[in-house]
Short mmCIF file of C-alpha atoms and ligand atoms in Angstrom, two decimals:
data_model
loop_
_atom_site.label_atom_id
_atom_site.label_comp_id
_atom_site.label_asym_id
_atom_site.label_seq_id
_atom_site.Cartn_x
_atom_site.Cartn_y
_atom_site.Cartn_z
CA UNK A 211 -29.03 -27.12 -62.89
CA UNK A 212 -26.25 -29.85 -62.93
CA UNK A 213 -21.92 -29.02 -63.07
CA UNK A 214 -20.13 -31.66 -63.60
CA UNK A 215 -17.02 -31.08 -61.45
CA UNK A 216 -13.60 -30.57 -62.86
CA UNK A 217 -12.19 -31.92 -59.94
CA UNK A 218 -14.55 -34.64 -58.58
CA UNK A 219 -12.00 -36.16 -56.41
CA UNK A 220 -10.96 -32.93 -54.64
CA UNK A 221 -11.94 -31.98 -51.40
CA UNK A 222 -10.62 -29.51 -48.75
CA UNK A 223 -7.22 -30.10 -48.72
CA UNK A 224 -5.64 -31.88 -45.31
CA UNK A 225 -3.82 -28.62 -43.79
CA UNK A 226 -6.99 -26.67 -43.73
CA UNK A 227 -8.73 -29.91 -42.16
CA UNK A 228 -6.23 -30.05 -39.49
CA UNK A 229 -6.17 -26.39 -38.93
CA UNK A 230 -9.82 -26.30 -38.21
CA UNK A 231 -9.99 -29.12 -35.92
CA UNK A 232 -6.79 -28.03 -34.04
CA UNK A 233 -9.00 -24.81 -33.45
CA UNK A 234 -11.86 -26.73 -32.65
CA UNK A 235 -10.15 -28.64 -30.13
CA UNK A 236 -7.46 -26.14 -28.60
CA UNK A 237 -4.57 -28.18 -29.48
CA UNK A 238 -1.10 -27.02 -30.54
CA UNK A 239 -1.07 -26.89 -33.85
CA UNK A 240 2.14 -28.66 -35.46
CA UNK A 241 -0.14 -29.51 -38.24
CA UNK A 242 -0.25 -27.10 -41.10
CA UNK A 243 3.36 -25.38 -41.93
CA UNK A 244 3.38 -21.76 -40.83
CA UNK A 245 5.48 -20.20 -38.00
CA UNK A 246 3.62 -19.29 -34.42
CA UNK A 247 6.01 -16.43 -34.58
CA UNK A 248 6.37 -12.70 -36.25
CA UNK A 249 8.36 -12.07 -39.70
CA UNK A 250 11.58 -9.34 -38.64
CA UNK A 251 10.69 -6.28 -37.35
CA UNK A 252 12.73 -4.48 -39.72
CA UNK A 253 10.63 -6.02 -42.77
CA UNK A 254 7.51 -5.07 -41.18
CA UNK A 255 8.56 -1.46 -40.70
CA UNK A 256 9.46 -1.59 -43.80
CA UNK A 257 6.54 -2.39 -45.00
CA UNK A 258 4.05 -0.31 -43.63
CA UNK A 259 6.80 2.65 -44.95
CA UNK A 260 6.10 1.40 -48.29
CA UNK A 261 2.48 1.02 -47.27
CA UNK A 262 2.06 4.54 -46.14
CA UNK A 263 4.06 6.43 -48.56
CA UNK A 264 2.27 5.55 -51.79
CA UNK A 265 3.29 2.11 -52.79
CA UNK A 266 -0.11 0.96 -53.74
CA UNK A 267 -1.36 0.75 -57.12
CA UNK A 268 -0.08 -2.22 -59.53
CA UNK A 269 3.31 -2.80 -59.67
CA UNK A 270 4.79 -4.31 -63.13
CA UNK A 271 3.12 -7.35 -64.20
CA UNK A 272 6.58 -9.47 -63.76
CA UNK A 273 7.11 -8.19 -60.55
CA UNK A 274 9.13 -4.93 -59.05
CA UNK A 275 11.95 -4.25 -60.80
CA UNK A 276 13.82 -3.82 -57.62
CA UNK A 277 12.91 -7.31 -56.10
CA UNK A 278 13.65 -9.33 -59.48
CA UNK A 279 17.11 -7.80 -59.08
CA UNK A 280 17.64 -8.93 -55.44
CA UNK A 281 16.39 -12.15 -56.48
CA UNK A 282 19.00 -12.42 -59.29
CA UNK A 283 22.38 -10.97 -56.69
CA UNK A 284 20.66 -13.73 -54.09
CA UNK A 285 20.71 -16.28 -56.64
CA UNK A 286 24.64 -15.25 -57.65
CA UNK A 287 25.88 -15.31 -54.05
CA UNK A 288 24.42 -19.06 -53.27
CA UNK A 289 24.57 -20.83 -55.74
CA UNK A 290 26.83 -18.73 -58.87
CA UNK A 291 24.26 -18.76 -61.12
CA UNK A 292 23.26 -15.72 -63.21
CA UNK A 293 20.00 -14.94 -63.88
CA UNK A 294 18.56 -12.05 -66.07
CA UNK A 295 16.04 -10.02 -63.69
CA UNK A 296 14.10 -8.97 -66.28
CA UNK A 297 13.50 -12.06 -68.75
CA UNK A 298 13.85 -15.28 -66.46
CA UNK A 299 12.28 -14.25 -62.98
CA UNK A 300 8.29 -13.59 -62.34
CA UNK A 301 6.85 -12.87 -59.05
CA UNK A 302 3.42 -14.28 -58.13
CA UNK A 303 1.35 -14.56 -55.51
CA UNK A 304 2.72 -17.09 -53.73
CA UNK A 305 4.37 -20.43 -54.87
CA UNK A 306 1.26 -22.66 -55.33
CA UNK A 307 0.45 -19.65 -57.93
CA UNK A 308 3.66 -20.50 -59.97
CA UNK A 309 3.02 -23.91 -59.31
CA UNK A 310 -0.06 -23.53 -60.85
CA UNK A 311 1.06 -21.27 -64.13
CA UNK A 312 3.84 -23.34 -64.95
CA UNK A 313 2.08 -26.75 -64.65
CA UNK A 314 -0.90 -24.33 -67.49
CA UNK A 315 2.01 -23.19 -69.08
CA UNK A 316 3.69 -26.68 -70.47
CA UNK A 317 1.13 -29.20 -70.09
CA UNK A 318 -1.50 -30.21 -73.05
CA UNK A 319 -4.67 -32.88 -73.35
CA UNK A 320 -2.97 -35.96 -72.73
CA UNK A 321 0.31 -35.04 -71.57
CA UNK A 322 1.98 -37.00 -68.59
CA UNK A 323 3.19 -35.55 -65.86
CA UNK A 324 5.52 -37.37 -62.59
CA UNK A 325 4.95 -36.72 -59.50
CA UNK A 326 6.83 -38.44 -56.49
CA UNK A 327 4.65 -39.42 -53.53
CA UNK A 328 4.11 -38.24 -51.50
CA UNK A 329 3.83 -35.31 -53.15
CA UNK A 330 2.86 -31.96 -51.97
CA UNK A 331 -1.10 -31.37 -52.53
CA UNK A 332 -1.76 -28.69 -55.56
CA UNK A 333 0.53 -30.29 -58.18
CA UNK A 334 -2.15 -33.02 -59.29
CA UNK A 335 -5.26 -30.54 -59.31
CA UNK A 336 -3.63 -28.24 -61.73
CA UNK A 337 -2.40 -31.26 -63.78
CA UNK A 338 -6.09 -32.50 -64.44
CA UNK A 339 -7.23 -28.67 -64.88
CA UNK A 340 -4.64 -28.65 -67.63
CA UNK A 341 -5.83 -31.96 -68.95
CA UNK A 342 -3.22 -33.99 -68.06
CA UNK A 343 -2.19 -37.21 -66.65
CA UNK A 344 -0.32 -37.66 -63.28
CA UNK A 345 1.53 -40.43 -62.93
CA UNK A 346 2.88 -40.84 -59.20
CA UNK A 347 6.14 -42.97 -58.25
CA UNK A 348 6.13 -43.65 -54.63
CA UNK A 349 9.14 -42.89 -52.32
CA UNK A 350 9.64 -44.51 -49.07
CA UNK A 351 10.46 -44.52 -45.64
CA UNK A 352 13.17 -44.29 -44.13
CA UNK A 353 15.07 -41.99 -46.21
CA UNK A 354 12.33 -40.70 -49.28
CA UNK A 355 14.65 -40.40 -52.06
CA UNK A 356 13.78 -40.95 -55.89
CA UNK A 357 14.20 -44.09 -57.06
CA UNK A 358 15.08 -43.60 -60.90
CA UNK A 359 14.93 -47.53 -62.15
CA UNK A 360 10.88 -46.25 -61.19
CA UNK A 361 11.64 -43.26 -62.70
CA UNK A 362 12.98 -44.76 -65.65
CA UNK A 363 10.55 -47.19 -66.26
CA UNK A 364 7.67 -44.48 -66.41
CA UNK A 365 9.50 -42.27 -68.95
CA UNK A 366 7.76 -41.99 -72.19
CA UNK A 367 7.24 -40.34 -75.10
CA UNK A 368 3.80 -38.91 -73.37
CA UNK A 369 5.88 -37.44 -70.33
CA UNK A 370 5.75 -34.01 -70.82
CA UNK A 371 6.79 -32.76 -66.98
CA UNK A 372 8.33 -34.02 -63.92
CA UNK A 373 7.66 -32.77 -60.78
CA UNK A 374 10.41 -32.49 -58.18
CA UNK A 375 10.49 -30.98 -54.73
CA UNK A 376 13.21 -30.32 -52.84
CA UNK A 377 13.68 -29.95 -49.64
CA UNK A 378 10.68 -32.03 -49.49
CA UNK A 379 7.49 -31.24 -47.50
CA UNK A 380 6.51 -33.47 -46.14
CA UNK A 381 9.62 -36.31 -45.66
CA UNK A 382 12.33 -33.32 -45.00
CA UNK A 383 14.18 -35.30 -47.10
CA UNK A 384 17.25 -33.33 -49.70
CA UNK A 385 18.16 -34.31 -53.18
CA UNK A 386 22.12 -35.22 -53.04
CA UNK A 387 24.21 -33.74 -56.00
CA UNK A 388 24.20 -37.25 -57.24
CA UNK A 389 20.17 -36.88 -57.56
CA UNK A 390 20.35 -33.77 -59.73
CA UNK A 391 23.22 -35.53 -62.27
CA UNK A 392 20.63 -38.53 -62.36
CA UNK A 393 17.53 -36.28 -63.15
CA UNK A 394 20.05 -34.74 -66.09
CA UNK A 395 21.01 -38.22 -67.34
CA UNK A 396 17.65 -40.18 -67.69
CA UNK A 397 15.85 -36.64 -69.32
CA UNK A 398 18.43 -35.93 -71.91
CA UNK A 399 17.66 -35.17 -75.63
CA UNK A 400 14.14 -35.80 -73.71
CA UNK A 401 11.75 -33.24 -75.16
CA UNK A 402 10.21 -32.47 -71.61
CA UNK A 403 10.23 -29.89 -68.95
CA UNK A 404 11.22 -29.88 -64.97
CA UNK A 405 9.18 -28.20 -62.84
CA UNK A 406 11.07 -27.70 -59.24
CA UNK A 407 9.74 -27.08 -56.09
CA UNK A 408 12.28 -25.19 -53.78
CA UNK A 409 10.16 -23.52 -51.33
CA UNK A 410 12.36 -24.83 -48.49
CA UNK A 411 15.66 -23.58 -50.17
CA UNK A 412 17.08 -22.14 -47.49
CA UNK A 413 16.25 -24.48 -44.93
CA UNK A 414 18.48 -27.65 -45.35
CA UNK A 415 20.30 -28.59 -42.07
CA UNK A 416 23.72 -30.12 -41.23
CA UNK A 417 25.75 -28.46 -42.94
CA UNK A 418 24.42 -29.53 -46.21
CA UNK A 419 24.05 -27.34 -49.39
CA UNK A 420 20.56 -26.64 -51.25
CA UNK A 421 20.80 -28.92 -54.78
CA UNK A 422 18.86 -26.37 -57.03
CA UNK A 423 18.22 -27.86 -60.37
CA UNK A 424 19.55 -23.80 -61.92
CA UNK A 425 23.07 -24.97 -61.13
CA UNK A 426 23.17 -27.81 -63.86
CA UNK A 427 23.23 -26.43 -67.02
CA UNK A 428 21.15 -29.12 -68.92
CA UNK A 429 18.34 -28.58 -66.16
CA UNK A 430 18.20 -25.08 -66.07
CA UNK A 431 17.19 -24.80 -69.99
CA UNK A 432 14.32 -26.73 -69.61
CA UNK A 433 12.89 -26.05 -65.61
CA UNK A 434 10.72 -23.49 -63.81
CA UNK A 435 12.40 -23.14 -60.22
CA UNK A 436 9.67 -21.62 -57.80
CA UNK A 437 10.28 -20.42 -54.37
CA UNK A 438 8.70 -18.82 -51.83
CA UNK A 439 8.98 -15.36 -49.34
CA UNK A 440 6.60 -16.81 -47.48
CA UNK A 441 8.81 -19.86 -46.18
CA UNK A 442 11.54 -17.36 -45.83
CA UNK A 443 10.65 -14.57 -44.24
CA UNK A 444 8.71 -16.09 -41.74
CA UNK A 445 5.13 -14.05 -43.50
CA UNK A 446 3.06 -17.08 -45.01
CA UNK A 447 0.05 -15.40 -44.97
CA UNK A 448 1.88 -12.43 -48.05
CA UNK A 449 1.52 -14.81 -50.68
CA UNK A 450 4.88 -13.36 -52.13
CA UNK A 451 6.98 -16.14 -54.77
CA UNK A 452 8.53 -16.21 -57.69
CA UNK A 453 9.34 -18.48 -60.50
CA UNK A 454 13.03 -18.79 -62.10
CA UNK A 455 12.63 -20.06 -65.69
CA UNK A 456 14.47 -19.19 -69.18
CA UNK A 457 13.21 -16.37 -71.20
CA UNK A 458 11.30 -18.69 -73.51
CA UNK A 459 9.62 -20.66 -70.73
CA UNK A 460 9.28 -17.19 -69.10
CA UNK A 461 7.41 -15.79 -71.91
CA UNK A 462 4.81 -18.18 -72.20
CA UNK A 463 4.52 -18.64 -68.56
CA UNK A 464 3.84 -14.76 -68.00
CA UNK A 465 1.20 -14.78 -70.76
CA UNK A 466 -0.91 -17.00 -68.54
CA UNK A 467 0.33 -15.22 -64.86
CA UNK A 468 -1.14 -12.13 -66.00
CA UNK A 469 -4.48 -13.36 -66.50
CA UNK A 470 -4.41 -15.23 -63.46
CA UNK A 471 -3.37 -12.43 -61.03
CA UNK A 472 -1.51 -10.13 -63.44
CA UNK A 473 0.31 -8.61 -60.55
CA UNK A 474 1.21 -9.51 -56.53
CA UNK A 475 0.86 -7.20 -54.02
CA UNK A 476 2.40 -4.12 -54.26
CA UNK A 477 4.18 -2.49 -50.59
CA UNK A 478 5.35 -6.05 -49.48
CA UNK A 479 7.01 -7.11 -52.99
CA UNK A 480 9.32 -3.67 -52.07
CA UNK A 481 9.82 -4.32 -48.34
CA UNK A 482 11.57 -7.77 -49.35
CA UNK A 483 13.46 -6.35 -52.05
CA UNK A 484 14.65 -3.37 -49.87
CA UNK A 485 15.18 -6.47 -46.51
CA UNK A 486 16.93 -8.29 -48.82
CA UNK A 487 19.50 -5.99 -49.85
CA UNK A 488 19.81 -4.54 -46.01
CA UNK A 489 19.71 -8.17 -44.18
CA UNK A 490 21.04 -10.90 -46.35
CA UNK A 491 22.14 -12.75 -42.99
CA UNK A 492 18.42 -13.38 -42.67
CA UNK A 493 18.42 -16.25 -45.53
CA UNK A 494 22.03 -17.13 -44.67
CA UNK A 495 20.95 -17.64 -41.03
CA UNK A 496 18.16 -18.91 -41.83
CA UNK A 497 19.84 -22.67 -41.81
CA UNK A 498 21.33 -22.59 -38.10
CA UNK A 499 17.60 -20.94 -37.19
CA UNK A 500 15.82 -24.43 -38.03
CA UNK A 501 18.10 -26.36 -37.07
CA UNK A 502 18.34 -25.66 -33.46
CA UNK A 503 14.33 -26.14 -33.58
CA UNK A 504 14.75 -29.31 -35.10
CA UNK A 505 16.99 -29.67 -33.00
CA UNK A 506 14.77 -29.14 -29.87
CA UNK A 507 11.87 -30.92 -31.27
CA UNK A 508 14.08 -34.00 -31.74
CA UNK A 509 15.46 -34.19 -28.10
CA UNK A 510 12.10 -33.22 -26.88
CA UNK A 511 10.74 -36.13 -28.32
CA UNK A 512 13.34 -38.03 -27.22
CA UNK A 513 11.20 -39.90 -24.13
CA UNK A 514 8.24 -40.21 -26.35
CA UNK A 515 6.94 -43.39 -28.22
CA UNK A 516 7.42 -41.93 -31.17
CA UNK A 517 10.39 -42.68 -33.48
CA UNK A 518 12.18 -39.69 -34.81
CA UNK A 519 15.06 -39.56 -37.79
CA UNK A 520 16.33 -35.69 -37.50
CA UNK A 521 15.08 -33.98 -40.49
CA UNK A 522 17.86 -32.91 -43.61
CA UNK A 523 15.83 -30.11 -44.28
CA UNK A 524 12.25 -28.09 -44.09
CA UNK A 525 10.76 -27.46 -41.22
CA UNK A 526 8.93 -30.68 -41.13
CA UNK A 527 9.57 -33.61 -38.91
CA UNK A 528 8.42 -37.19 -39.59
CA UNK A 529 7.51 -39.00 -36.87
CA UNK A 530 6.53 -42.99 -36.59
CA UNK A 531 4.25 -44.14 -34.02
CA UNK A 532 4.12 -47.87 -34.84
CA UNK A 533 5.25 -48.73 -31.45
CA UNK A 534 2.16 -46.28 -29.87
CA UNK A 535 -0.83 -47.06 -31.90
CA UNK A 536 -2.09 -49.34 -34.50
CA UNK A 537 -4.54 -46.76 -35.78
CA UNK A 538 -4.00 -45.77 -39.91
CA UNK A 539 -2.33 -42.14 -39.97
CA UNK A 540 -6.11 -39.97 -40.34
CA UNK A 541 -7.24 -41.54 -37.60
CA UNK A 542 -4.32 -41.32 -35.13
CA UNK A 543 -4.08 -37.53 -36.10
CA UNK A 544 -7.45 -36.96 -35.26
CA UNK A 545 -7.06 -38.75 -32.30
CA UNK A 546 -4.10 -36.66 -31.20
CA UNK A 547 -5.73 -33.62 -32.04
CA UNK A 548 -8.92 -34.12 -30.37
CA UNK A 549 -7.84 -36.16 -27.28
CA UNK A 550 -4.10 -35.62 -26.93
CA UNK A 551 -4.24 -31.46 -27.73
CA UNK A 552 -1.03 -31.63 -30.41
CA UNK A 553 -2.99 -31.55 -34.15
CA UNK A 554 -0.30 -33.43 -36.88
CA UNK A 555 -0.43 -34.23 -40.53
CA UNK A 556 -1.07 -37.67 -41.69
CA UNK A 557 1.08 -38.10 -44.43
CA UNK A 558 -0.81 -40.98 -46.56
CA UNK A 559 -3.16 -38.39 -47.96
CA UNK A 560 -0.02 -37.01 -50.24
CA UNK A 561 0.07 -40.76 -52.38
CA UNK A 562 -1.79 -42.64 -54.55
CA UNK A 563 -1.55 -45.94 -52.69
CA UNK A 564 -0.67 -45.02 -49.82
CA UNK A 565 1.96 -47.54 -47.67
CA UNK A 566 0.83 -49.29 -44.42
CA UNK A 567 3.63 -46.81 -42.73
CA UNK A 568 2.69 -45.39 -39.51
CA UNK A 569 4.32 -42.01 -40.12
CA UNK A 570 2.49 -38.18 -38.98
CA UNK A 571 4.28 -35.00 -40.08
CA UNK A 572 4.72 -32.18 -37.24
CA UNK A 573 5.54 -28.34 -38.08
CA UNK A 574 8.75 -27.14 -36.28
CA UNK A 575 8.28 -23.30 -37.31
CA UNK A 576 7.10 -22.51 -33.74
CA UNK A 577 8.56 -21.07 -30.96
CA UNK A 578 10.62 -22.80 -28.78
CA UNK A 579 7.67 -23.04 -25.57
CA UNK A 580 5.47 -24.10 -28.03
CA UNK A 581 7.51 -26.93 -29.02
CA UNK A 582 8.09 -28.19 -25.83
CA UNK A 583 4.52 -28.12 -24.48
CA UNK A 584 3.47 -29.99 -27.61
CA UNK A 585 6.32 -32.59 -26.88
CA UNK A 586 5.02 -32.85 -23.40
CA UNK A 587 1.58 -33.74 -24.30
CA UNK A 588 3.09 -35.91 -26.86
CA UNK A 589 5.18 -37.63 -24.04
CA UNK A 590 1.62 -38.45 -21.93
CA UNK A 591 0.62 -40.83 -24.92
CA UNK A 592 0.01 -44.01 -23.93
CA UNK A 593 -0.20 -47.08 -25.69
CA UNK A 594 -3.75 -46.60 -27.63
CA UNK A 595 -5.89 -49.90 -27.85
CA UNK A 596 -8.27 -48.73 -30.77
C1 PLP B 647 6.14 -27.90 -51.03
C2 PLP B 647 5.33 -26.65 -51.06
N1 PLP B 647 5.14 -26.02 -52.22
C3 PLP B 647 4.42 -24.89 -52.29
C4 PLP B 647 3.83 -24.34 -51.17
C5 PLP B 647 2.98 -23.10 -51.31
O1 PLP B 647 3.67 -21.95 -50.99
P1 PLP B 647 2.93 -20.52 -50.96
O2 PLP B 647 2.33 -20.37 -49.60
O3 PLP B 647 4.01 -19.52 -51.24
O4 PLP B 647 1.88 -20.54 -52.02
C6 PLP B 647 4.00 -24.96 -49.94
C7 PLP B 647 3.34 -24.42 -48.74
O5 PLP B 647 3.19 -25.08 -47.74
C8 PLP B 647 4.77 -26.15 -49.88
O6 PLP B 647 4.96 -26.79 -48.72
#
């Protein structure tokens, strides 16, 4: 019997590489993005009420009613926008599910779709599953913002969808307001769509604001915002999103969801609805919260060889090691995982050509000890001579 793969390029993706060697090896792991620490108490009480007290068949196939509406009063307070609960808001099973309907949901044989590298892992897979071509622009170091003369030049009439992410895993970088007017001006009377990854929304440092593409007018009629619970509400492992998109994108886009999942999981979808209501100072602390990690992480770091520019939001931290090792990224994470105890992400697997940088990516959702062991080990590093 022979399959020809779908996705011949594909392997296991990098975070679940790292994961399994940091394991393997007993080192910290600063590699894949999850916190080391519990969601609120209060949600998980209120979870296991809704859990216990018959909360556990399917709920509607958009989502709880209850949820979609905290959603839309969250979405007023930040950032004035109004957004109908019913017709513009699905919850899925985590982002990378909305990622993955709205990339089926627009794209066609042939179409184009932009990507900036480096660009977060399941956007290209679903791309070629849909039949469609992904065309990457690079960003680069230091500061990893689009550069639209690129973005310009690859605009054609076979561009169907852009891809944007922002805050971005995993450069930490933050679209300006200026970014968002630019994305408006080179895509108008441009019959395409936005797709816009904002799983990091409320984590941008600084005192800057989140740029969501639903707060320009022109950008909201033709983009699917997704964002995440998971990132949030400190519970990766729920698999709890949901995807902001007009009622016409909506439409089409919940034709495919509900063959795809058809509904998320019940109890938890009503715990964060009824946390949401009760604790809104979660999301609006939830800025000052990564910060003072960041924070930590930075000044840890401070007496390392490695060079550190304070992230502007996520709770990812570049770091370059040019002046520690000449090894290329995979191999100096490996080598920090396996000999140094502190696993890392190298971040050349998220391009297409990948730059000579020497830049790994370390996870700052982890408590505070944590941090500062993983610094210390980091701090032992000496000069490697591969
Ligand atoms: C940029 C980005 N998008 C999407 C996801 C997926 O989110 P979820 O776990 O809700 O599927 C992640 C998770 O790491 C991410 O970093």
């Amino acid at each position: 019997m022979f399959l020809e793969s779908k996705l011949p390029d594909i392997g296991t993706t990098i975070f679940t590489v790292m994961s399994q060697m940091a394991n393997e090896y007993g080192a910290i792991n600063l590699s894949q993005g999850f916190p080391d620490f519990e969601p609120p108490l209060a949600l998980l009480e209120m979870c296991e009420k809704y859990l216990k007290t018959g909360y556990n068949q399917y709920p509607p196939m958009m989502g709880v009613p209850y949820l979609r509406e905290q959603i839309s009063s969250k979405m007023a307070r930040l950032y004035q926008v109004n957004i109908n609960p019913d017709e513009e808001i699905t919850v899925t099973s985590g982002a990378t599910e909305s990622l993955f309907v709205a990339i089926q949901t627009v794209v066609r044989r042939g179409d184009e779709v932009i990507v900036f590298d480096p660009a977060y892992d399941s956007y290209e897979p679903a791309v070629t599953l849909a039949g469609g071509k992904t065309i990457h622009i690079p960003m680069s170091a230091p500061d990893f913002h689009i550069d639209f003369d690129r973005l310009a030049d690859a605009l054609d009439s076979r561009t169907r969808l852009i891809i944007v992410n922002s805050p971005h895993n995993p450069c930490g970088s933050t679209f300006r307001a200026s970014d968002v007017a630019r994305l408006a001006d080179l895509t108008r009377d441009k019959n395409l769509f936005f797709l816009s990854d904002e799983v990091y929304e409320h984590m941008v440092y600084d005192g800057g604001a989140h740029q969501t593409l639903l707060a320009n007018e022109e950008l909201r009629a033709k983009s699917f915002v997704v964002s995440s619970f998971g990132k949030t509400y400190h519970a990766t492992g729920w698999k709890v999103a949901y995807c902001i998109a007009p009622d016409l994108l909506t439409r089409e886009f919940r034709k495919i969801h509900q063959f795809v999942t058809f509904t998320t999981h019940t109890p938890t979808q009503w715990a964060l609805a009824e946390f949401m209501e009760h604790y809104p100072e979660h999301y609006l602390e939830l800025p000052s919260f990564y910060q003072a990690k960041r924070d930590l992480f930075n000044s840890a770091m401070a007496d390392t060889g490695f060079k550190l520019t304070p992230s502007a939001g996520t709770y990812f931290q570049l770091a370059d090691y040019s002046a520690l090792s000449d090894l290329d990224d995979r191999e100096f994470s490996t080598y920090l995982t396996q000999k140094i105890g502190v696993a890392a992400i190298p971040i050349s697997v998220f391009y297409e050509h990948p730059p000579q940088d020497k830049i790994v990516r370390f996870c700052f959702a982890k408590q505070d000890k944590t941090l500062n062991e993983a610094a210390e080990k980091l701090g032992r590093l000496e000069l490697i001579d591969p």
